[in-house]
Amino acid sequence: MGEEMEQLVNMGFPDELAAQALAATGGKSTLKATEWILTHKSSSCSSPSPSPSPKPNLPISNPNVQPKLDRFFLFQSRPPTPPTAALPQSVQKRDPAAIDSDVADLNLHQLSSKRPKLLSSSIVSVPDSSAGKGNQPPDEPLSERMRPRTVDDVVGQDHLLAKNSILRSALECNRLPSIILWGPPGTGKTSIAKAIVGSTSSFSQSFRFVSLSAVTSGVKDVRDAVEEARKTRIKNNKRTVLFLDEVHRFNKSQQDSFLPVIEDGSIIFLGATTENPSFHLITPLLSRCRVLTLNVLKPHHVSVILKRAIDDSEKGLARTISMGVQVGDEAIDFLAANCDGDARTALNALEISAITAAARSNPAQIDDCNVEDANGNAVRNRGDTASSSSGSVVTLDDVKEALQCKHLAYDKAGEEHYNLISALHKSMRGSDADASIYWLARMLEGGEQPLYIARRLVRFASEDVGLADPLALNQAVSCYQACHFIGMPECNVILAQCVAYLALAPKSIAVYQAMGAAQKAVRESVGQNEGVPLHLRNAPTKLMKEIGYGKGYIYTPDNPSAAQSFLPPSLQGYKFLNWPESQGTQK
């Protein structure tokens, strides 16, 4: 009862009255206690008393009317009730005009109340009358509204959804396996998972779909979903498909919680991730799921999605602005070519550019705010593209302004980071300076740190150029120092010069191979590695000289032609570095 008591006191009620209300209502509901207090006060104050004269143009309220208070609390999960539904049954039978007067007076009383806690909870959200079919939120982004409703609407992933593919066959047979959907952002991972539910009626009858996000959910949410799945399977013989978006954000212990329920069949697991599952998901989870890779959308795929959004009068651009809109092929092609295969980026840019074009055409008709209907309810001015008297044209400049710059798929700590540095390294190794500079530009435009690239160039100078051009190492180290001194963006030319030098330099991996062979010999030696031969040991003391340290060593500068061995006895004559002596002397 302590928490309810504290809430009532914070609302401005005396301690004694609050305690009396909780005792009368069972002590478990702040809402019931508040209703009791207000009802009790209105009944106890029924004695005649002088009332102030009403303000002009304001109806006089009925002091005996006490509406239910649940419509004033945001923590109620049920939808808000109409104003008349909040009144007692005896009052609802009265004349509607009188009821409206009572409700208006009640709202005025709430605004003038001195109880800030009650005032802050008295905001009632009114459902949008223009949400359209599907009860979509009015301010839902275009990219969310245009999500495919069935797998037949998914664009660009034919290798997963074509006839006889694994996913299509599983849906037709109602035997969906546990799956990890892996692909870049905006390629349709979440859309495919949600479209599975609406693809076939038989699937929805056989399976129960639960959607979670690893960004906002924890182990407790997963346990609750799993427990409910087990109960549903026992009670209704209905399996649960659990979709977890951004599954890579779960740590090892959180991912472990899925293992037993996937194995015993309580749930069918659907995970979506933008990160390489080999790096971010535990092996036991991968062994229980089939990893399906989504491809980056091609420009013609994105064009299809954009044209759908333009033509769809229910969920498309017609719902964003209140006038007709025309988007030329040039603007569509530019968006499709510069979104880097991300449909979400393209749709969001299309929506922004349409709003910009509409504002330029007729700012008064832009649907960027809520208006009120005749009853004072908040509605959205949707408009109708077919009947709109004025229209707007989305130009190429509008699209460029909305997109700002070309969208680049690059993650400085993820797989794409390693893919691009690998491409740069292999292009330099193949002596292709043009490709090397291109991959360098991709990394810099994606936001890569120049010192990271410079460090990789220092490694390349010894690993791939090596003794073929010993000055390459000097170039790479100088490049690193220059990048450290100057920084971006000025150091981009320095990096390009070093990349071009290393790409065009002669290549030799002799040192790299020699080091690998020597390390292998050390690791694979039988027993302990041999000690240093006595003649190669230093003898700084008399005792060390007496036991043979340094005995037999020939000082090479005094006798360059003298033959002596510098390897342990078991490795005599072994060659690690395959480099001709003539080249060594020339270098």
Coordinates of C-alpha atoms in Angstrom, one line a residue:
M1 CA 0.0 0.0 0.0
G2 CA 3.1 2.3 0.4
E3 CA 3.5 3.1 -3.3
E4 CA -0.2 3.8 -3.8
M5 CA -0.2 6.0 -0.7
E6 CA 2.8 8.0 -2.0
Q7 CA 1.1 8.5 -5.4
L8 CA -2.1 9.9 -3.8
V9 CA -0.1 12.2 -1.5
N10 CA 1.9 13.4 -4.6
M11 CA -1.4 14.2 -6.3
G12 CA -2.2 16.6 -3.5
F13 CA -4.6 14.6 -1.3
P14 CA -4.2 14.7 2.5
D15 CA -2.6 11.7 4.2
E16 CA -5.7 10.9 6.2
L17 CA -8.0 11.1 3.2
A18 CA -5.6 9.0 1.1
A19 CA -5.4 6.3 3.7
Q20 CA -9.2 6.2 4.1
A21 CA -9.6 5.9 0.3
L22 CA -7.1 3.0 0.0
A23 CA -8.8 1.2 2.9
A24 CA -12.2 1.6 1.2
T25 CA -11.0 0.3 -2.2
G26 CA -8.8 -2.5 -1.1
G27 CA -5.5 -0.6 -1.2
K28 CA -4.2 -2.0 -4.5
S29 CA -5.4 0.6 -7.1
T30 CA -4.5 4.3 -7.1
L31 CA -7.1 4.9 -9.8
K32 CA -10.0 3.4 -7.7
A33 CA -8.8 5.3 -4.6
T34 CA -8.8 8.6 -6.6
E35 CA -12.3 8.0 -7.9
W36 CA -13.5 7.2 -4.4
I37 CA -11.9 10.4 -3.0
L38 CA -13.5 12.6 -5.7
T39 CA -16.8 10.9 -5.5
H40 CA -16.8 11.2 -1.7
K41 CA -15.8 14.8 -1.8
S42 CA -18.6 15.7 -4.3
S43 CA -21.2 13.9 -2.1
S44 CA -19.9 15.4 1.1
C45 CA -20.0 18.9 -0.3
S46 CA -23.6 18.8 -1.5
S47 CA -24.7 21.5 1.0
P48 CA -25.7 24.8 -0.5
S49 CA -22.9 27.2 -0.9
P50 CA -22.5 30.4 -2.9
S51 CA -21.1 29.6 -6.3
P52 CA -19.2 32.1 -8.4
S53 CA -20.8 33.4 -11.4
P54 CA -19.8 31.5 -14.5
K55 CA -17.5 33.0 -17.1
P56 CA -19.1 34.2 -20.3
N57 CA -19.5 31.7 -23.1
L58 CA -18.7 28.8 -20.8
P59 CA -21.3 26.1 -19.9
I60 CA -22.2 25.5 -16.3
S61 CA -21.2 22.0 -15.3
N62 CA -23.2 19.6 -13.2
P63 CA -21.4 19.2 -9.8
N64 CA -22.9 15.7 -9.4
V65 CA -21.3 14.4 -12.6
Q66 CA -18.0 12.5 -11.9
P67 CA -16.5 10.9 -14.9
K68 CA -14.3 7.8 -14.6
L69 CA -10.6 8.8 -14.2
D70 CA -8.9 6.0 -16.1
R71 CA -9.1 8.2 -19.3
F72 CA -6.7 10.7 -17.6
F73 CA -3.9 8.2 -16.9
L74 CA -1.3 7.4 -19.5
F75 CA -0.4 4.0 -17.9
Q76 CA -3.7 2.5 -18.9
S77 CA -3.1 0.0 -21.7
R78 CA -6.6 0.0 -23.2
P79 CA -7.4 2.6 -25.9
P80 CA -8.8 5.9 -24.8
T81 CA -12.6 6.0 -24.4
P82 CA -14.9 8.6 -26.0
P83 CA -15.8 11.5 -23.6
T84 CA -19.4 10.2 -23.2
A85 CA -18.2 6.8 -22.3
A86 CA -16.4 8.3 -19.3
L87 CA -19.7 9.5 -17.8
P88 CA -22.1 7.4 -15.6
Q89 CA -24.9 5.5 -17.4
S90 CA -27.5 7.7 -15.9
V91 CA -25.9 10.8 -17.4
Q92 CA -25.3 9.2 -20.8
K93 CA -29.1 9.0 -21.3
R94 CA -29.4 12.7 -21.1
D95 CA -29.4 15.2 -23.9
P96 CA -26.1 15.0 -25.9
A97 CA -25.7 18.8 -25.8
A98 CA -25.8 18.7 -22.0
I99 CA -23.3 15.9 -21.8
D100 CA -20.9 18.0 -24.1
S101 CA -21.2 20.9 -21.7
D102 CA -20.3 18.7 -18.7
V103 CA -17.3 17.3 -20.5
A104 CA -16.1 20.7 -21.6
D105 CA -16.4 22.0 -18.0
L106 CA -14.6 18.9 -16.8
N107 CA -11.7 19.7 -19.1
L108 CA -11.6 23.3 -17.9
H109 CA -11.5 22.1 -14.3
Q110 CA -8.5 19.8 -15.1
L111 CA -6.6 22.7 -16.7
S112 CA -7.1 24.9 -13.7
S113 CA -6.3 22.2 -11.2
K114 CA -3.5 22.9 -8.7
R115 CA -2.4 19.3 -8.7
P116 CA 0.5 19.0 -11.1
K117 CA 0.7 15.2 -10.9
L118 CA -2.9 14.8 -12.1
L119 CA -2.5 17.5 -14.7
S120 CA 0.6 15.8 -16.3
S121 CA -1.4 12.6 -16.5
S122 CA -4.5 14.1 -18.1
I123 CA -3.3 14.1 -21.7
V124 CA -5.4 11.8 -23.8
S125 CA -4.1 10.7 -27.2
V126 CA -6.7 10.6 -29.8
P127 CA -6.4 8.0 -32.5
D128 CA -5.7 9.3 -36.0
S129 CA -8.7 9.2 -38.2
S130 CA -6.6 9.0 -41.4
A131 CA -4.5 6.0 -40.4
G132 CA -6.0 4.2 -43.2
K133 CA -6.4 0.5 -43.6
G134 CA -4.1 -1.6 -41.3
N135 CA -4.3 1.0 -38.5
Q136 CA -0.9 2.3 -39.3
P137 CA 0.4 5.1 -37.1
P138 CA 0.0 8.5 -38.8
D139 CA 3.7 9.5 -38.5
E140 CA 5.1 6.2 -39.6
P141 CA 8.0 6.7 -42.0
L142 CA 7.5 5.9 -45.6
S143 CA 10.1 3.1 -45.4
E144 CA 8.1 1.4 -42.6
R145 CA 4.7 1.9 -44.4
M146 CA 6.1 0.3 -47.5
R147 CA 7.3 -2.9 -45.9
P148 CA 6.2 -6.0 -47.9
R149 CA 3.1 -7.7 -46.5
T150 CA 3.9 -11.1 -48.1
V151 CA 7.1 -12.8 -49.3
D152 CA 5.8 -12.3 -52.9
D153 CA 6.2 -8.5 -52.4
V154 CA 9.9 -8.8 -51.4
V155 CA 12.2 -7.4 -54.1
G156 CA 15.8 -8.5 -54.9
Q157 CA 16.2 -11.7 -52.9
D158 CA 15.1 -14.2 -55.5
H159 CA 17.8 -16.7 -54.4
L160 CA 15.9 -17.1 -51.1
L161 CA 12.3 -16.7 -52.2
A162 CA 12.2 -18.2 -55.7
K163 CA 10.3 -21.4 -56.5
N164 CA 11.9 -24.5 -54.9
S165 CA 14.2 -22.3 -52.7
I166 CA 14.7 -23.3 -49.1
L167 CA 12.5 -20.5 -47.6
R168 CA 9.7 -20.9 -50.2
S169 CA 9.6 -24.6 -49.8
A170 CA 9.5 -24.3 -46.0
L171 CA 6.6 -22.0 -46.2
E172 CA 4.6 -24.2 -48.5
C173 CA 5.2 -27.2 -46.3
N174 CA 4.6 -25.3 -43.0
R175 CA 8.0 -26.6 -41.8
L176 CA 10.0 -23.5 -41.2
P177 CA 13.5 -24.2 -39.8
S178 CA 15.4 -21.9 -37.4
I179 CA 17.1 -19.2 -39.6
I180 CA 19.7 -16.4 -39.3
L181 CA 19.1 -13.7 -41.9
W182 CA 22.4 -11.9 -42.6
G183 CA 22.8 -9.0 -44.9
P184 CA 23.5 -5.2 -45.2
P185 CA 21.1 -2.7 -43.8
G186 CA 18.0 -2.0 -45.9
T187 CA 18.0 -5.3 -47.9
G188 CA 14.9 -6.8 -46.3
K189 CA 15.9 -8.9 -43.3
T190 CA 13.1 -7.7 -41.0
S191 CA 10.7 -7.4 -43.9
I192 CA 11.1 -11.1 -44.9
A193 CA 10.7 -12.2 -41.3
K194 CA 7.4 -10.2 -40.9
A195 CA 6.2 -11.1 -44.4
I196 CA 6.4 -14.8 -43.5
V197 CA 3.4 -14.3 -41.2
G198 CA 1.2 -12.8 -43.9
S199 CA 2.2 -15.1 -46.7
T200 CA -0.2 -18.0 -46.1
S201 CA -3.2 -18.3 -43.9
S202 CA -2.2 -21.9 -43.0
F203 CA 1.1 -20.7 -41.7
S204 CA -0.6 -18.2 -39.3
Q205 CA -2.9 -20.9 -38.1
S206 CA 0.0 -23.3 -37.4
F207 CA 2.4 -20.8 -35.9
R208 CA 2.4 -17.9 -33.4
F209 CA 4.7 -15.0 -34.3
V210 CA 6.5 -13.0 -31.6
S211 CA 8.9 -10.2 -32.5
L212 CA 11.7 -8.8 -30.3
S213 CA 14.6 -6.5 -30.8
A214 CA 18.0 -7.1 -29.1
V215 CA 18.3 -3.3 -28.9
T216 CA 15.5 -3.0 -26.4
S217 CA 15.0 -6.6 -25.0
G218 CA 16.9 -8.6 -22.5
V219 CA 17.1 -12.1 -21.2
K220 CA 13.9 -11.6 -19.2
D221 CA 11.9 -10.7 -22.3
V222 CA 13.3 -13.8 -24.0
R223 CA 12.4 -16.0 -21.1
D224 CA 8.9 -14.7 -20.9
A225 CA 8.4 -15.3 -24.7
V226 CA 9.8 -18.8 -24.4
E227 CA 7.6 -19.6 -21.4
E228 CA 4.6 -18.4 -23.2
A229 CA 5.7 -20.5 -26.3
R230 CA 5.8 -23.6 -24.2
K231 CA 2.4 -23.0 -22.7
T232 CA 0.9 -22.3 -26.2
R233 CA 2.4 -25.5 -27.6
I234 CA 1.0 -27.6 -24.8
K235 CA -2.4 -25.9 -24.7
N236 CA -3.1 -25.3 -28.5
N237 CA -0.4 -27.5 -30.1
K238 CA 0.8 -24.3 -31.8
R239 CA 4.5 -23.6 -32.3
T240 CA 6.0 -20.1 -31.8
V241 CA 8.2 -18.3 -34.3
L242 CA 10.4 -15.9 -32.3
F243 CA 12.0 -13.2 -34.4
L244 CA 14.9 -11.3 -32.9
D245 CA 16.2 -8.3 -34.8
E246 CA 19.8 -7.2 -34.4
V247 CA 20.6 -10.5 -32.8
H248 CA 24.4 -9.8 -32.9
R249 CA 23.8 -7.3 -30.0
F250 CA 23.2 -10.2 -27.6
N251 CA 26.2 -11.3 -25.7
K252 CA 27.3 -15.0 -25.3
S253 CA 25.2 -15.7 -22.2
Q254 CA 22.1 -14.1 -23.8
Q255 CA 22.6 -16.2 -27.0
D256 CA 23.0 -19.3 -24.9
S257 CA 19.4 -18.8 -23.6
F258 CA 18.0 -19.8 -27.0
L259 CA 19.9 -23.1 -27.3
P260 CA 17.6 -25.4 -25.2
V261 CA 14.3 -24.1 -26.6
I262 CA 15.5 -24.3 -30.2
E263 CA 16.7 -27.8 -29.6
D264 CA 13.5 -29.1 -27.9
G265 CA 11.3 -27.4 -30.6
S266 CA 9.6 -24.9 -28.3
I267 CA 10.4 -22.1 -30.7
I268 CA 11.5 -21.6 -34.3
F269 CA 14.2 -19.0 -34.1
L270 CA 14.5 -16.2 -36.7
G271 CA 17.4 -13.9 -36.2
A272 CA 18.4 -10.8 -38.3
T273 CA 21.9 -9.3 -38.2
T274 CA 24.0 -7.0 -40.3
E275 CA 27.2 -8.4 -38.8
N276 CA 29.1 -11.5 -39.9
P277 CA 27.6 -14.4 -37.9
S278 CA 30.9 -16.1 -37.8
F279 CA 32.3 -13.3 -35.7
H280 CA 29.3 -12.2 -33.6
L281 CA 27.2 -15.3 -33.0
I282 CA 28.2 -18.3 -30.9
T283 CA 29.0 -21.6 -32.7
P284 CA 26.2 -23.6 -30.8
L285 CA 23.6 -21.2 -32.0
L286 CA 24.9 -21.3 -35.6
S287 CA 24.8 -25.1 -35.6
R288 CA 21.1 -25.0 -34.7
C289 CA 20.2 -22.5 -37.4
R290 CA 20.5 -22.1 -41.2
V291 CA 22.3 -18.9 -42.2
L292 CA 20.7 -17.2 -45.2
T293 CA 22.7 -14.4 -46.8
L294 CA 20.8 -11.5 -48.3
N295 CA 22.3 -9.7 -51.3
V296 CA 22.8 -6.0 -51.7
L297 CA 19.9 -4.5 -53.7
K298 CA 20.7 -3.6 -57.3
P299 CA 19.7 -0.1 -58.6
H300 CA 16.8 -1.6 -60.6
H301 CA 15.5 -3.3 -57.5
V302 CA 15.5 0.0 -55.6
S303 CA 13.8 1.6 -58.5
V304 CA 10.9 -0.9 -58.3
I305 CA 10.5 -0.2 -54.5
L306 CA 10.5 3.6 -55.1
K307 CA 7.9 3.4 -57.9
R308 CA 5.7 1.4 -55.6
A309 CA 5.9 4.1 -53.0
I310 CA 5.0 6.8 -55.6
D311 CA 2.1 4.8 -57.0
D312 CA 0.6 3.6 -53.7
S313 CA -2.2 6.0 -52.8
E314 CA -2.8 4.3 -49.4
K315 CA 0.6 3.8 -47.9
G316 CA 2.9 5.8 -50.2
L317 CA 3.7 9.4 -50.7
A318 CA 0.0 10.3 -50.9
R319 CA -0.1 9.8 -47.2
T320 CA 2.9 12.0 -46.5
I321 CA 1.8 15.2 -48.4
S322 CA -1.5 16.7 -49.2
M323 CA -1.2 17.2 -52.9
G324 CA -0.3 15.3 -56.0
V325 CA 3.3 14.5 -56.5
Q326 CA 5.3 13.7 -59.6
V327 CA 8.8 12.1 -59.5
G328 CA 10.8 11.9 -62.7
D329 CA 12.8 8.9 -63.8
E330 CA 16.0 11.0 -63.4
A331 CA 15.3 11.5 -59.7
I332 CA 14.4 7.9 -59.2
D333 CA 17.5 6.7 -61.0
F334 CA 19.7 9.0 -58.9
L335 CA 18.3 7.7 -55.7
A336 CA 18.6 4.1 -56.8
A337 CA 22.2 4.5 -57.8
N338 CA 23.4 6.5 -54.7
C339 CA 21.7 4.7 -51.8
D340 CA 24.3 1.9 -51.9
G341 CA 21.7 -0.8 -52.1
D342 CA 19.8 0.4 -49.0
A343 CA 16.1 0.6 -49.7
R344 CA 15.4 2.3 -46.4
T345 CA 17.8 5.1 -47.2
A346 CA 16.2 5.6 -50.7
L347 CA 12.7 5.7 -49.3
N348 CA 13.5 8.1 -46.6
A349 CA 15.3 10.4 -49.0
L350 CA 12.3 10.2 -51.4
E351 CA 9.9 11.2 -48.6
I352 CA 12.1 14.2 -47.6
S353 CA 12.4 15.3 -51.2
A354 CA 8.6 15.1 -51.8
I355 CA 8.0 17.2 -48.7
T356 CA 10.6 19.8 -50.0
A357 CA 8.9 19.9 -53.4
A358 CA 5.4 20.2 -51.8
A359 CA 6.6 23.1 -49.6
R360 CA 7.9 24.9 -52.6
S361 CA 4.7 24.4 -54.5
N362 CA 2.1 25.3 -51.8
P363 CA 3.4 25.6 -48.2
A364 CA -0.1 25.9 -46.9
Q365 CA -1.0 22.4 -47.9
I366 CA 1.9 20.6 -46.4
D367 CA 0.8 18.0 -44.0
D368 CA 3.4 18.5 -41.4
C369 CA 1.1 19.0 -38.4
N370 CA -2.1 17.8 -36.9
V371 CA -5.4 19.7 -37.4
E372 CA -8.7 19.4 -35.7
D373 CA -12.0 18.3 -37.1
A374 CA -15.4 19.7 -36.2
N375 CA -15.4 17.7 -32.9
G376 CA -12.0 19.0 -31.9
N377 CA -10.2 15.7 -32.6
A378 CA -6.7 15.6 -34.0
V379 CA -6.6 14.3 -37.6
R380 CA -4.1 14.3 -40.4
N381 CA -4.8 16.2 -43.6
R382 CA -4.0 13.4 -46.0
G383 CA -5.2 14.8 -49.3
D384 CA -5.8 12.8 -52.5
T385 CA -3.4 12.7 -55.3
A386 CA -6.2 12.0 -57.8
S387 CA -8.3 15.0 -56.8
S388 CA -5.7 17.4 -55.6
S389 CA -6.1 20.8 -57.4
S390 CA -2.3 21.4 -57.2
G391 CA 0.6 19.2 -57.6
S392 CA 4.4 19.2 -56.9
V393 CA 7.3 17.9 -59.0
V394 CA 10.3 16.3 -57.3
T395 CA 13.4 17.5 -59.1
L396 CA 16.8 16.0 -59.2
D397 CA 18.0 18.9 -57.0
D398 CA 15.4 18.0 -54.4
V399 CA 16.6 14.4 -54.3
K400 CA 20.3 15.5 -54.0
E401 CA 19.4 17.8 -51.2
A402 CA 17.5 15.1 -49.4
L403 CA 20.3 12.5 -49.8
Q404 CA 23.0 15.1 -49.0
C405 CA 25.8 12.8 -50.1
K406 CA 26.2 9.3 -51.5
H407 CA 25.4 6.7 -48.9
L408 CA 28.4 4.4 -48.2
A409 CA 28.1 1.0 -46.6
Y410 CA 31.1 1.0 -44.3
D411 CA 31.6 -0.2 -40.7
K412 CA 35.0 0.8 -39.2
A413 CA 34.9 -2.2 -36.8
G414 CA 32.9 -4.8 -38.8
E415 CA 33.2 -7.1 -41.8
E416 CA 33.2 -4.3 -44.4
H417 CA 36.2 -2.8 -42.7
Y418 CA 38.2 -6.0 -43.3
N419 CA 36.8 -6.6 -46.7
L420 CA 38.0 -3.2 -48.0
I421 CA 41.5 -3.4 -46.4
S422 CA 41.8 -6.9 -47.9
A423 CA 40.9 -5.5 -51.3
L424 CA 43.5 -2.7 -51.0
H425 CA 46.2 -5.1 -49.9
K426 CA 45.5 -7.6 -52.8
S427 CA 45.3 -4.9 -55.4
M428 CA 48.7 -3.5 -54.4
R429 CA 50.1 -7.1 -54.4
G430 CA 48.7 -7.5 -57.9
S431 CA 50.5 -4.3 -59.0
D432 CA 47.2 -2.6 -60.0
A433 CA 47.7 1.0 -58.9
D434 CA 44.3 2.1 -60.2
A435 CA 42.4 -0.4 -58.2
S436 CA 44.6 0.3 -55.1
I437 CA 43.8 4.0 -55.2
Y438 CA 40.1 3.2 -55.7
W439 CA 39.9 1.0 -52.6
L440 CA 41.9 3.6 -50.6
A441 CA 39.3 6.2 -51.6
R442 CA 36.4 3.9 -50.5
M443 CA 38.0 3.5 -47.1
L444 CA 38.7 7.2 -46.6
E445 CA 35.2 8.3 -47.8
G446 CA 33.7 5.7 -45.4
G447 CA 35.5 7.4 -42.5
E448 CA 38.4 5.1 -41.9
Q449 CA 41.3 6.5 -39.8
P450 CA 44.3 7.3 -42.0
L451 CA 46.8 6.0 -39.5
Y452 CA 45.2 2.6 -39.6
I453 CA 45.8 2.5 -43.4
A454 CA 49.3 3.8 -43.0
R455 CA 50.1 1.0 -40.5
R456 CA 48.9 -1.5 -43.0
L457 CA 51.1 0.0 -45.7
V458 CA 54.2 -0.3 -43.5
R459 CA 53.4 -4.0 -43.1
F460 CA 52.9 -4.4 -46.8
A461 CA 56.3 -2.7 -47.6
S462 CA 58.1 -5.6 -45.9
E463 CA 55.7 -8.5 -46.5
D464 CA 55.1 -8.0 -50.2
V465 CA 57.9 -5.7 -51.5
G466 CA 60.7 -6.7 -49.1
L467 CA 64.2 -7.0 -50.5
A468 CA 63.0 -6.3 -54.1
D469 CA 62.9 -2.6 -53.1
P470 CA 64.2 -2.0 -49.6
L471 CA 63.4 1.7 -50.0
A472 CA 59.7 0.8 -49.9
L473 CA 59.8 0.5 -46.1
N474 CA 61.2 4.0 -45.9
Q475 CA 58.4 5.3 -48.0
A476 CA 55.8 3.6 -45.9
V477 CA 57.2 4.8 -42.6
S478 CA 57.5 8.4 -43.9
C479 CA 53.9 8.1 -45.1
Y480 CA 52.8 7.1 -41.5
Q481 CA 54.7 10.1 -40.0
A482 CA 53.3 12.5 -42.5
C483 CA 49.7 11.3 -41.9
H484 CA 50.3 11.7 -38.2
F485 CA 51.6 15.3 -38.7
I486 CA 48.9 16.5 -41.1
G487 CA 45.8 14.4 -40.6
M488 CA 42.7 14.3 -42.8
P489 CA 41.8 15.5 -45.3
E490 CA 45.2 16.7 -46.5
C491 CA 47.0 13.4 -45.9
N492 CA 44.8 11.7 -48.5
V493 CA 47.3 12.5 -51.2
I494 CA 50.2 11.2 -49.1
L495 CA 48.4 7.9 -48.7
A496 CA 47.7 7.7 -52.4
Q497 CA 51.3 8.4 -53.3
C498 CA 52.5 5.6 -51.0
V499 CA 49.8 3.2 -52.2
A500 CA 50.8 3.9 -55.8
Y501 CA 54.5 3.4 -55.0
L502 CA 53.9 0.1 -53.3
A503 CA 51.6 -1.1 -56.1
L504 CA 54.2 -0.3 -58.8
A505 CA 57.2 -1.5 -56.9
P506 CA 58.8 -4.9 -57.6
K507 CA 57.6 -7.6 -55.3
S508 CA 59.4 -10.2 -53.2
I509 CA 58.0 -12.3 -50.4
A510 CA 61.3 -14.0 -49.7
V511 CA 61.7 -12.4 -46.2
Y512 CA 58.0 -13.2 -45.4
Q513 CA 58.5 -16.8 -46.4
A514 CA 61.9 -17.0 -44.6
M515 CA 60.3 -15.8 -41.3
G516 CA 57.5 -18.2 -41.6
A517 CA 59.9 -21.2 -42.2
A518 CA 62.1 -20.2 -39.3
Q519 CA 59.1 -19.9 -36.9
K520 CA 57.9 -23.3 -38.1
A521 CA 61.3 -24.9 -37.4
V522 CA 61.3 -23.4 -33.9
R523 CA 57.8 -24.6 -33.1
E524 CA 58.3 -28.1 -34.6
S525 CA 61.7 -28.9 -33.1
V526 CA 61.8 -32.2 -31.2
G527 CA 62.1 -31.6 -27.5
Q528 CA 63.8 -28.4 -26.4
N529 CA 65.3 -26.1 -29.0
E530 CA 69.1 -26.5 -29.2
G531 CA 71.3 -24.3 -27.3
V532 CA 73.5 -21.7 -28.9
P533 CA 76.8 -23.3 -30.2
L534 CA 79.7 -22.5 -27.9
H535 CA 81.7 -20.6 -30.5
L536 CA 78.8 -18.2 -31.0
R537 CA 78.5 -17.4 -27.3
N538 CA 79.9 -14.3 -25.7
A539 CA 82.6 -14.8 -23.0
P540 CA 82.8 -11.7 -20.8
T541 CA 84.2 -13.5 -17.8
K542 CA 87.2 -15.8 -17.2
L543 CA 85.1 -18.7 -16.1
M544 CA 83.0 -18.6 -19.3
K545 CA 86.2 -18.6 -21.3
E546 CA 87.5 -21.6 -19.4
I547 CA 84.4 -23.7 -20.2
G548 CA 84.6 -22.9 -23.9
Y549 CA 82.4 -19.9 -24.5
G550 CA 83.5 -18.2 -27.8
K551 CA 86.2 -20.9 -28.5
G552 CA 86.8 -21.3 -32.2
Y553 CA 84.9 -18.2 -33.4
I554 CA 86.4 -16.5 -36.4
Y555 CA 86.0 -12.7 -36.6
T556 CA 84.6 -12.3 -40.0
P557 CA 85.9 -8.8 -40.9
D558 CA 89.5 -10.2 -40.4
N559 CA 88.9 -13.3 -42.5
P560 CA 85.8 -12.9 -44.7
S561 CA 86.5 -16.1 -46.7
A562 CA 86.8 -18.3 -43.6
A563 CA 84.0 -21.0 -43.4
Q564 CA 82.1 -21.3 -40.2
S565 CA 78.6 -22.4 -39.3
F566 CA 76.1 -20.2 -37.5
L567 CA 73.2 -22.6 -37.1
P568 CA 72.7 -25.4 -34.5
P569 CA 74.2 -28.8 -35.5
S570 CA 70.8 -30.2 -36.4
L571 CA 70.1 -27.4 -38.8
Q572 CA 73.4 -27.3 -40.6
G573 CA 73.0 -26.3 -44.3
Y574 CA 69.3 -25.5 -43.8
K575 CA 68.1 -22.5 -46.0
F576 CA 65.2 -20.3 -44.8
L577 CA 65.8 -17.3 -47.1
N578 CA 65.7 -18.1 -50.8
W579 CA 67.6 -15.0 -52.0
P580 CA 70.5 -15.2 -54.5
E581 CA 73.8 -14.0 -53.0
S582 CA 74.4 -11.8 -56.0
Q583 CA 71.1 -9.9 -55.5
G584 CA 72.0 -9.6 -51.8
T585 CA 75.3 -8.0 -52.5
Q586 CA 73.8 -5.6 -55.1
K587 CA 71.2 -4.5 -52.6

